């Protein structure tokens, strides 16, 4: 399990997240939300060991993450960034890269690695893209392939930075279902989402960031009822009735509104 203890991190000596204490338990989907620039990506990168903390600590199974060799850490933590330069190689080859932490040098894929990669592509609905060059795929298709690579890595904790970007609503819901299956397999899934409805519907726990601080943390409905969401985003939130679970409507605040506590 990844734990953050009073974590501060930033760029060029300037803190962008401060004093963050949180844990990402296995079998839970944690969603990070917050206004633009509030530090969500910075937090995710620091928690995954991709950005050195300025102070505080990231613990992996109770030990400092920095004490783990890179290969061992990669068996424990997968990270899907917001965007990257598309790879000029077939999707199935890219997904196999998720198996690197389990291979010795020189790298030779075993039949089980190929089977894991095939199943990961199947899980994200990208099996038919297996032989296509990643660079030739649409944004949404690429996203599914990169997610398959993260799944093939078979890490205990999976960090996903805005994984629904480029996906249409059908594929967004499929991705959330895929994240749901990962948590059922006992993974800790941690993702940044902008779509508050997706976040509130699927998260077990929501972490709300504002100006680099963790300003609220709890179950989705608590975030709404406490007014934390309204305050952070400056919007009105209303629960709507829907047959497929809680759903919310959002509107801007009137200038003289007293809606927000
Ligand atoms: P969010 O993901 O919530 O939109 P980020 O973590 O990306 O926020 O950014 C938090 C702050 O850090 C922003 O002010 C952003 O401009 C700044 N920032 C992000 N990446 C860098 C970087 N590589 N160098 C300098 N500042 C950065």
mmCIF file of C-alpha atoms and ligand atoms in Angstrom:
data_model
loop_
_atom_site.group_PDB
_atom_site.id
_atom_site.type_symbol
_atom_site.label_atom_id
_atom_site.label_comp_id
_atom_site.label_asym_id
_atom_site.label_seq_id
_atom_site.Cartn_x
_atom_site.Cartn_y
_atom_site.Cartn_z
ATOM 1 C CA UNK A 1 0.000 0.000 0.000
ATOM 2 C CA UNK A 2 1.141 3.522 -0.780
ATOM 3 C CA UNK A 3 0.986 6.051 2.059
ATOM 4 C CA UNK A 4 1.806 9.728 1.931
ATOM 5 C CA UNK A 5 3.104 11.364 5.088
ATOM 6 C CA UNK A 6 3.119 15.164 5.201
ATOM 7 C CA UNK A 7 4.166 15.148 1.567
ATOM 8 C CA UNK A 8 5.343 18.398 -0.024
ATOM 9 C CA UNK A 9 6.480 18.521 -3.640
ATOM 10 C CA UNK A 10 6.844 20.998 -6.476
ATOM 11 C CA UNK A 11 9.147 22.346 -9.129
ATOM 12 C CA UNK A 12 12.256 24.515 -8.924
ATOM 13 C CA UNK A 13 12.050 24.801 -5.146
ATOM 14 C CA UNK A 14 8.429 26.016 -5.215
ATOM 15 C CA UNK A 15 5.909 23.819 -3.395
ATOM 16 C CA UNK A 16 2.835 22.917 -5.461
ATOM 17 C CA UNK A 17 1.406 20.424 -2.975
ATOM 18 C CA UNK A 18 1.815 20.810 0.755
ATOM 19 C CA UNK A 19 1.487 18.616 3.810
ATOM 20 C CA UNK A 20 -0.510 15.841 2.135
ATOM 21 C CA UNK A 21 -1.219 12.839 4.336
ATOM 22 C CA UNK A 22 -3.241 10.058 2.719
ATOM 23 C CA UNK A 23 -3.241 6.328 2.015
ATOM 24 C CA UNK A 24 -4.407 4.325 -0.974
ATOM 25 C CA UNK A 25 -5.690 0.972 0.338
ATOM 26 C CA UNK A 26 -5.992 -2.100 -1.830
ATOM 27 C CA UNK A 27 -9.421 -2.879 -3.216
ATOM 28 C CA UNK A 28 -10.400 0.814 -3.262
ATOM 29 C CA UNK A 29 -10.913 3.318 -6.031
ATOM 30 C CA UNK A 30 -9.663 6.711 -4.892
ATOM 31 C CA UNK A 31 -10.428 9.671 -7.124
ATOM 32 C CA UNK A 32 -8.494 12.942 -6.955
ATOM 33 C CA UNK A 33 -10.486 15.988 -7.916
ATOM 34 C CA UNK A 34 -9.833 19.709 -7.727
ATOM 35 C CA UNK A 35 -9.783 22.848 -9.833
ATOM 36 C CA UNK A 36 -7.208 23.238 -12.611
ATOM 37 C CA UNK A 37 -3.726 23.756 -11.247
ATOM 38 C CA UNK A 38 -4.642 22.551 -7.744
ATOM 39 C CA UNK A 39 -1.825 19.970 -7.765
ATOM 40 C CA UNK A 40 -3.531 16.700 -8.734
ATOM 41 C CA UNK A 41 -0.934 15.602 -11.293
ATOM 42 C CA UNK A 42 1.883 16.736 -9.022
ATOM 43 C CA UNK A 43 0.447 14.638 -6.193
ATOM 44 C CA UNK A 44 0.000 11.608 -8.423
ATOM 45 C CA UNK A 45 3.560 11.842 -9.791
ATOM 46 C CA UNK A 46 5.084 12.284 -6.339
ATOM 47 C CA UNK A 47 3.045 9.356 -4.955
ATOM 48 C CA UNK A 48 4.228 7.167 -7.845
ATOM 49 C CA UNK A 49 7.868 8.068 -7.219
ATOM 50 C CA UNK A 50 8.223 10.074 -10.443
ATOM 51 C CA UNK A 51 8.740 13.388 -8.674
ATOM 52 C CA UNK A 52 11.053 13.671 -5.696
ATOM 53 C CA UNK A 53 9.285 14.969 -2.558
ATOM 54 C CA UNK A 54 10.605 18.275 -1.218
ATOM 55 C CA UNK A 55 9.756 17.028 2.273
ATOM 56 C CA UNK A 56 7.656 14.351 3.906
ATOM 57 C CA UNK A 57 7.616 10.782 2.638
ATOM 58 C CA UNK A 58 6.027 8.268 0.325
ATOM 59 C CA UNK A 59 5.848 4.828 1.923
ATOM 60 C CA UNK A 60 5.382 1.584 0.029
ATOM 61 C CA UNK A 61 4.231 -1.263 2.251
ATOM 62 C CA UNK A 62 5.517 0.707 5.229
ATOM 63 C CA UNK A 63 9.003 1.398 3.830
ATOM 64 C CA UNK A 64 10.290 4.526 2.058
ATOM 65 C CA UNK A 65 9.522 4.184 -1.648
ATOM 66 C CA UNK A 66 12.956 5.579 -2.480
ATOM 67 C CA UNK A 67 14.567 2.535 -0.807
ATOM 68 C CA UNK A 68 13.064 0.178 -3.432
ATOM 69 C CA UNK A 69 15.086 -0.679 -6.549
ATOM 70 C CA UNK A 70 13.329 0.707 -9.672
ATOM 71 C CA UNK A 71 12.413 -2.760 -10.940
ATOM 72 C CA UNK A 72 10.817 -3.802 -7.655
ATOM 73 C CA UNK A 73 8.942 -0.476 -7.412
ATOM 74 C CA UNK A 74 7.640 -1.013 -10.971
ATOM 75 C CA UNK A 75 6.223 -4.375 -9.924
ATOM 76 C CA UNK A 76 4.278 -2.522 -7.238
ATOM 77 C CA UNK A 77 3.288 0.742 -8.929
ATOM 78 C CA UNK A 78 1.942 1.451 -12.415
ATOM 79 C CA UNK A 79 1.446 4.999 -13.673
ATOM 80 C CA UNK A 80 -0.516 6.111 -16.705
ATOM 81 C CA UNK A 81 0.324 9.741 -17.534
ATOM 82 C CA UNK A 82 -2.086 12.246 -19.059
ATOM 83 C CA UNK A 83 -0.354 12.242 -22.409
ATOM 84 C CA UNK A 84 2.796 11.058 -24.099
ATOM 85 C CA UNK A 85 4.426 10.916 -27.511
ATOM 86 C CA UNK A 86 2.667 8.048 -29.326
ATOM 87 C CA UNK A 87 4.888 5.021 -29.751
ATOM 88 C CA UNK A 88 5.825 3.947 -33.295
ATOM 89 C CA UNK A 89 5.224 0.277 -32.643
ATOM 90 C CA UNK A 90 2.342 -2.185 -32.741
ATOM 91 C CA UNK A 91 -0.066 -1.985 -29.816
ATOM 92 C CA UNK A 92 0.699 -5.560 -28.697
ATOM 93 C CA UNK A 93 4.422 -4.713 -28.452
ATOM 94 C CA UNK A 94 3.692 -1.634 -26.402
ATOM 95 C CA UNK A 95 1.486 -3.566 -23.993
ATOM 96 C CA UNK A 96 4.286 -6.101 -23.548
ATOM 97 C CA UNK A 97 6.415 -3.226 -22.188
ATOM 98 C CA UNK A 98 4.229 -3.520 -19.104
ATOM 99 C CA UNK A 99 6.021 -6.820 -18.467
ATOM 100 C CA UNK A 100 9.536 -5.260 -18.338
ATOM 101 C CA UNK A 101 9.688 -5.252 -14.511
ATOM 102 C CA UNK A 102 9.372 -9.056 -14.549
ATOM 103 C CA UNK A 103 12.031 -9.814 -17.179
ATOM 104 C CA UNK A 104 15.749 -10.227 -16.763
ATOM 105 C CA UNK A 105 18.337 -8.950 -19.239
ATOM 106 C CA UNK A 106 18.421 -9.626 -22.126
ATOM 107 C CA UNK A 107 14.641 -9.270 -22.204
ATOM 108 C CA UNK A 108 12.831 -12.322 -23.542
ATOM 109 C CA UNK A 109 9.082 -12.479 -23.314
ATOM 110 C CA UNK A 110 7.732 -15.702 -21.898
ATOM 111 C CA UNK A 111 4.465 -17.273 -23.119
ATOM 112 C CA UNK A 112 2.816 -16.065 -19.893
ATOM 113 C CA UNK A 113 3.837 -12.448 -20.652
ATOM 114 C CA UNK A 114 2.201 -12.672 -24.077
ATOM 115 C CA UNK A 115 -0.919 -14.164 -22.531
ATOM 116 C CA UNK A 116 -1.083 -11.435 -19.852
ATOM 117 C CA UNK A 117 -0.662 -8.752 -22.550
ATOM 118 C CA UNK A 118 -3.380 -10.351 -24.691
ATOM 119 C CA UNK A 119 -5.785 -10.471 -21.734
ATOM 120 C CA UNK A 120 -5.000 -6.837 -20.855
ATOM 121 C CA UNK A 121 -5.873 -5.763 -24.413
ATOM 122 C CA UNK A 122 -9.056 -7.796 -24.174
ATOM 123 C CA UNK A 123 -9.936 -6.188 -20.837
ATOM 124 C CA UNK A 124 -9.741 -2.672 -22.293
ATOM 125 C CA UNK A 125 -11.577 -3.631 -25.469
ATOM 126 C CA UNK A 126 -8.472 -3.076 -27.602
ATOM 127 C CA UNK A 127 -7.726 -6.586 -28.824
ATOM 128 C CA UNK A 128 -8.603 -5.738 -32.418
ATOM 129 C CA UNK A 129 -5.967 -2.979 -32.326
ATOM 130 C CA UNK A 130 -3.170 -5.405 -31.367
ATOM 131 C CA UNK A 131 -1.295 -5.314 -34.680
ATOM 132 C CA UNK A 132 -1.867 -1.626 -35.448
ATOM 133 C CA UNK A 133 0.808 0.997 -34.901
ATOM 134 C CA UNK A 134 0.035 3.030 -31.762
ATOM 135 C CA UNK A 135 0.931 6.224 -33.642
ATOM 136 C CA UNK A 136 -1.838 5.514 -36.180
ATOM 137 C CA UNK A 137 -4.579 5.161 -33.551
ATOM 138 C CA UNK A 138 -7.121 7.767 -32.467
ATOM 139 C CA UNK A 139 -6.690 9.396 -29.046
ATOM 140 C CA UNK A 140 -9.340 7.133 -27.520
ATOM 141 C CA UNK A 141 -7.894 3.967 -29.063
ATOM 142 C CA UNK A 142 -4.423 4.906 -27.806
ATOM 143 C CA UNK A 143 -5.794 5.500 -24.344
ATOM 144 C CA UNK A 144 -7.176 1.957 -24.269
ATOM 145 C CA UNK A 145 -3.825 0.532 -25.387
ATOM 146 C CA UNK A 146 -1.871 2.494 -22.771
ATOM 147 C CA UNK A 147 -4.345 1.384 -20.120
ATOM 148 C CA UNK A 148 -3.776 -2.210 -21.242
ATOM 149 C CA UNK A 149 -0.034 -1.662 -20.750
ATOM 150 C CA UNK A 150 -0.678 -0.453 -17.196
ATOM 151 C CA UNK A 151 -2.889 -3.508 -16.554
ATOM 152 C CA UNK A 152 -0.229 -5.859 -17.971
ATOM 153 C CA UNK A 153 2.212 -4.442 -15.428
ATOM 154 C CA UNK A 154 0.087 -6.168 -12.769
ATOM 155 C CA UNK A 155 1.088 -3.699 -10.055
ATOM 156 C CA UNK A 156 -0.632 -3.472 -6.659
ATOM 157 C CA UNK A 157 -1.284 0.248 -7.081
ATOM 158 C CA UNK A 158 -2.336 1.782 -10.381
ATOM 159 C CA UNK A 159 -2.195 5.566 -10.820
ATOM 160 C CA UNK A 160 -4.195 6.923 -13.745
ATOM 161 C CA UNK A 161 -3.969 10.611 -14.640
ATOM 162 C CA UNK A 162 -7.162 11.718 -16.390
ATOM 163 C CA UNK A 163 -7.622 8.352 -18.101
ATOM 164 C CA UNK A 164 -11.002 9.293 -19.588
ATOM 165 C CA UNK A 165 -9.506 12.045 -21.770
ATOM 166 C CA UNK A 166 -10.273 11.393 -25.459
ATOM 167 C CA UNK A 167 -12.851 8.728 -24.608
ATOM 168 C CA UNK A 168 -16.485 9.018 -25.644
ATOM 169 C CA UNK A 169 -19.127 8.410 -22.972
ATOM 170 C CA UNK A 170 -19.452 4.703 -23.781
ATOM 171 C CA UNK A 171 -15.717 4.160 -23.462
ATOM 172 C CA UNK A 172 -15.515 6.375 -20.361
ATOM 173 C CA UNK A 173 -18.025 4.092 -18.654
ATOM 174 C CA UNK A 174 -16.154 1.028 -19.888
ATOM 175 C CA UNK A 175 -12.931 2.431 -18.461
ATOM 176 C CA UNK A 176 -14.593 3.016 -15.097
ATOM 177 C CA UNK A 177 -15.928 -0.552 -15.160
ATOM 178 C CA UNK A 178 -12.401 -1.731 -15.961
ATOM 179 C CA UNK A 179 -11.094 0.240 -12.946
ATOM 180 C CA UNK A 180 -13.861 -1.384 -10.896
ATOM 181 C CA UNK A 181 -12.639 -4.841 -11.942
ATOM 182 C CA UNK A 182 -9.064 -3.929 -11.000
ATOM 183 C CA UNK A 183 -10.130 -2.956 -7.501
ATOM 184 C CA UNK A 184 -12.138 -6.168 -7.209
ATOM 185 C CA UNK A 185 -8.889 -7.999 -7.973
ATOM 186 C CA UNK A 186 -7.474 -6.249 -4.891
ATOM 187 C CA UNK A 187 -5.612 -3.408 -6.627
ATOM 188 C CA UNK A 188 -5.512 0.102 -5.252
ATOM 189 C CA UNK A 189 -6.730 2.271 -8.113
ATOM 190 C CA UNK A 190 -6.053 5.997 -7.868
ATOM 191 C CA UNK A 191 -7.150 8.333 -10.618
ATOM 192 C CA UNK A 192 -7.483 11.999 -11.433
ATOM 193 C CA UNK A 193 -10.844 12.836 -12.963
ATOM 194 C CA UNK A 194 -12.345 16.106 -14.162
ATOM 195 C CA UNK A 195 -15.801 14.697 -14.695
ATOM 196 C CA UNK A 196 -17.377 15.051 -11.268
ATOM 197 C CA UNK A 197 -20.270 12.765 -12.133
ATOM 198 C CA UNK A 198 -17.913 9.929 -12.986
ATOM 199 C CA UNK A 199 -15.916 10.672 -9.841
ATOM 200 C CA UNK A 200 -18.921 10.780 -7.535
ATOM 201 C CA UNK A 201 -20.544 7.718 -9.047
ATOM 202 C CA UNK A 202 -17.517 5.421 -9.027
ATOM 203 C CA UNK A 203 -15.174 6.522 -6.261
ATOM 204 C CA UNK A 204 -15.024 4.746 -2.932
ATOM 205 C CA UNK A 205 -13.211 7.800 -1.635
ATOM 206 C CA UNK A 206 -12.647 11.246 -3.032
ATOM 207 C CA UNK A 207 -9.627 13.429 -2.270
ATOM 208 C CA UNK A 208 -10.322 17.074 -2.974
ATOM 209 C CA UNK A 209 -7.334 19.321 -3.639
ATOM 210 C CA UNK A 210 -7.341 23.077 -3.641
ATOM 211 C CA UNK A 211 -4.278 25.297 -3.968
ATOM 212 C CA UNK A 212 -2.016 22.332 -3.285
ATOM 213 C CA UNK A 213 -3.745 21.385 -0.040
ATOM 214 C CA UNK A 214 -5.914 18.385 0.673
ATOM 215 C CA UNK A 215 -9.014 20.317 1.691
ATOM 216 C CA UNK A 216 -11.435 17.393 2.025
ATOM 217 C CA UNK A 217 -11.411 13.630 1.858
ATOM 218 C CA UNK A 218 -14.281 11.200 2.160
ATOM 219 C CA UNK A 219 -17.109 9.292 0.558
ATOM 220 C CA UNK A 220 -18.603 10.944 -2.544
ATOM 221 C CA UNK A 221 -21.909 11.833 -0.887
ATOM 222 C CA UNK A 222 -20.078 13.472 2.050
ATOM 223 C CA UNK A 223 -18.245 15.731 -0.416
ATOM 224 C CA UNK A 224 -21.551 16.947 -1.774
ATOM 225 C CA UNK A 225 -23.419 17.222 1.529
ATOM 226 C CA UNK A 226 -20.599 19.042 3.345
ATOM 227 C CA UNK A 227 -20.502 21.728 0.651
ATOM 228 C CA UNK A 228 -16.770 21.032 0.071
ATOM 229 C CA UNK A 229 -17.317 20.464 -3.623
ATOM 230 C CA UNK A 230 -19.333 23.654 -4.031
ATOM 231 C CA UNK A 231 -16.718 25.709 -2.218
ATOM 232 C CA UNK A 232 -13.748 24.280 -4.136
ATOM 233 C CA UNK A 233 -15.268 24.701 -7.608
ATOM 234 C CA UNK A 234 -17.549 27.656 -6.948
ATOM 235 C CA UNK A 235 -20.607 25.826 -8.253
ATOM 236 C CA UNK A 236 -24.005 24.720 -7.019
ATOM 237 C CA UNK A 237 -24.467 20.966 -6.834
ATOM 238 C CA UNK A 238 -27.819 19.252 -6.902
ATOM 239 C CA UNK A 239 -28.519 15.544 -6.568
ATOM 240 C CA UNK A 240 -30.741 14.336 -9.392
ATOM 241 C CA UNK A 241 -32.897 11.261 -9.428
ATOM 242 C CA UNK A 242 -31.663 8.587 -11.784
ATOM 243 C CA UNK A 243 -32.370 4.897 -12.063
ATOM 244 C CA UNK A 244 -28.671 4.073 -12.378
ATOM 245 C CA UNK A 245 -27.492 5.550 -9.111
ATOM 246 C CA UNK A 246 -26.613 8.992 -7.797
ATOM 247 C CA UNK A 247 -26.180 11.647 -10.467
ATOM 248 C CA UNK A 248 -25.546 15.346 -10.027
ATOM 249 C CA UNK A 249 -26.304 18.577 -11.779
ATOM 250 C CA UNK A 250 -23.956 21.570 -11.565
ATOM 251 C CA UNK A 251 -24.523 25.253 -12.105
ATOM 252 C CA UNK A 252 -22.566 28.412 -11.566
ATOM 253 C CA UNK A 253 -23.264 30.428 -8.425
ATOM 254 C CA UNK A 254 -25.260 33.630 -8.602
ATOM 255 C CA UNK A 255 -22.979 36.527 -7.507
ATOM 256 C CA UNK A 256 -25.038 37.172 -4.345
ATOM 257 C CA UNK A 257 -25.816 33.494 -3.758
ATOM 258 C CA UNK A 258 -26.076 32.111 -0.253
ATOM 259 C CA UNK A 259 -26.189 28.518 -1.529
ATOM 260 C CA UNK A 260 -22.676 27.665 -0.479
ATOM 261 C CA UNK A 261 -22.117 27.236 3.233
HETATM 262 P P1 LIG B 1 -3.604 19.893 -11.759
HETATM 263 O O1 LIG B 1 -3.223 18.495 -12.128
HETATM 264 O O2 LIG B 1 -4.457 19.952 -10.541
HETATM 265 O O3 LIG B 1 -4.183 20.666 -12.883
HETATM 266 P P2 LIG B 1 -0.732 20.279 -11.615
HETATM 267 O O4 LIG B 1 -0.242 19.363 -10.572
HETATM 268 O O5 LIG B 1 -0.547 19.885 -13.041
HETATM 269 O O6 LIG B 1 -2.260 20.651 -11.333
HETATM 270 O O7 LIG B 1 -0.037 21.688 -11.444
HETATM 271 C C1 LIG B 1 0.025 22.339 -10.176
HETATM 272 C C2 LIG B 1 0.840 23.633 -10.350
HETATM 273 O O8 LIG B 1 2.175 23.270 -10.684
HETATM 274 C C3 LIG B 1 0.332 24.529 -11.455
HETATM 275 O O9 LIG B 1 0.484 25.859 -11.001
HETATM 276 C C4 LIG B 1 1.267 24.255 -12.605
HETATM 277 O O10 LIG B 1 1.420 25.389 -13.422
HETATM 278 C C5 LIG B 1 2.567 23.908 -11.898
HETATM 279 N N1 LIG B 1 3.392 22.958 -12.661
HETATM 280 C C6 LIG B 1 2.984 21.746 -13.139
HETATM 281 N N2 LIG B 1 4.003 21.115 -13.756
HETATM 282 C C7 LIG B 1 5.064 21.937 -13.672
HETATM 283 C C8 LIG B 1 6.420 21.868 -14.112
HETATM 284 N N3 LIG B 1 6.877 20.789 -14.772
HETATM 285 N N4 LIG B 1 7.235 22.903 -13.839
HETATM 286 C C9 LIG B 1 6.778 23.987 -13.160
HETATM 287 N N5 LIG B 1 5.517 24.134 -12.704
HETATM 288 C C10 LIG B 1 4.678 23.127 -12.953
#
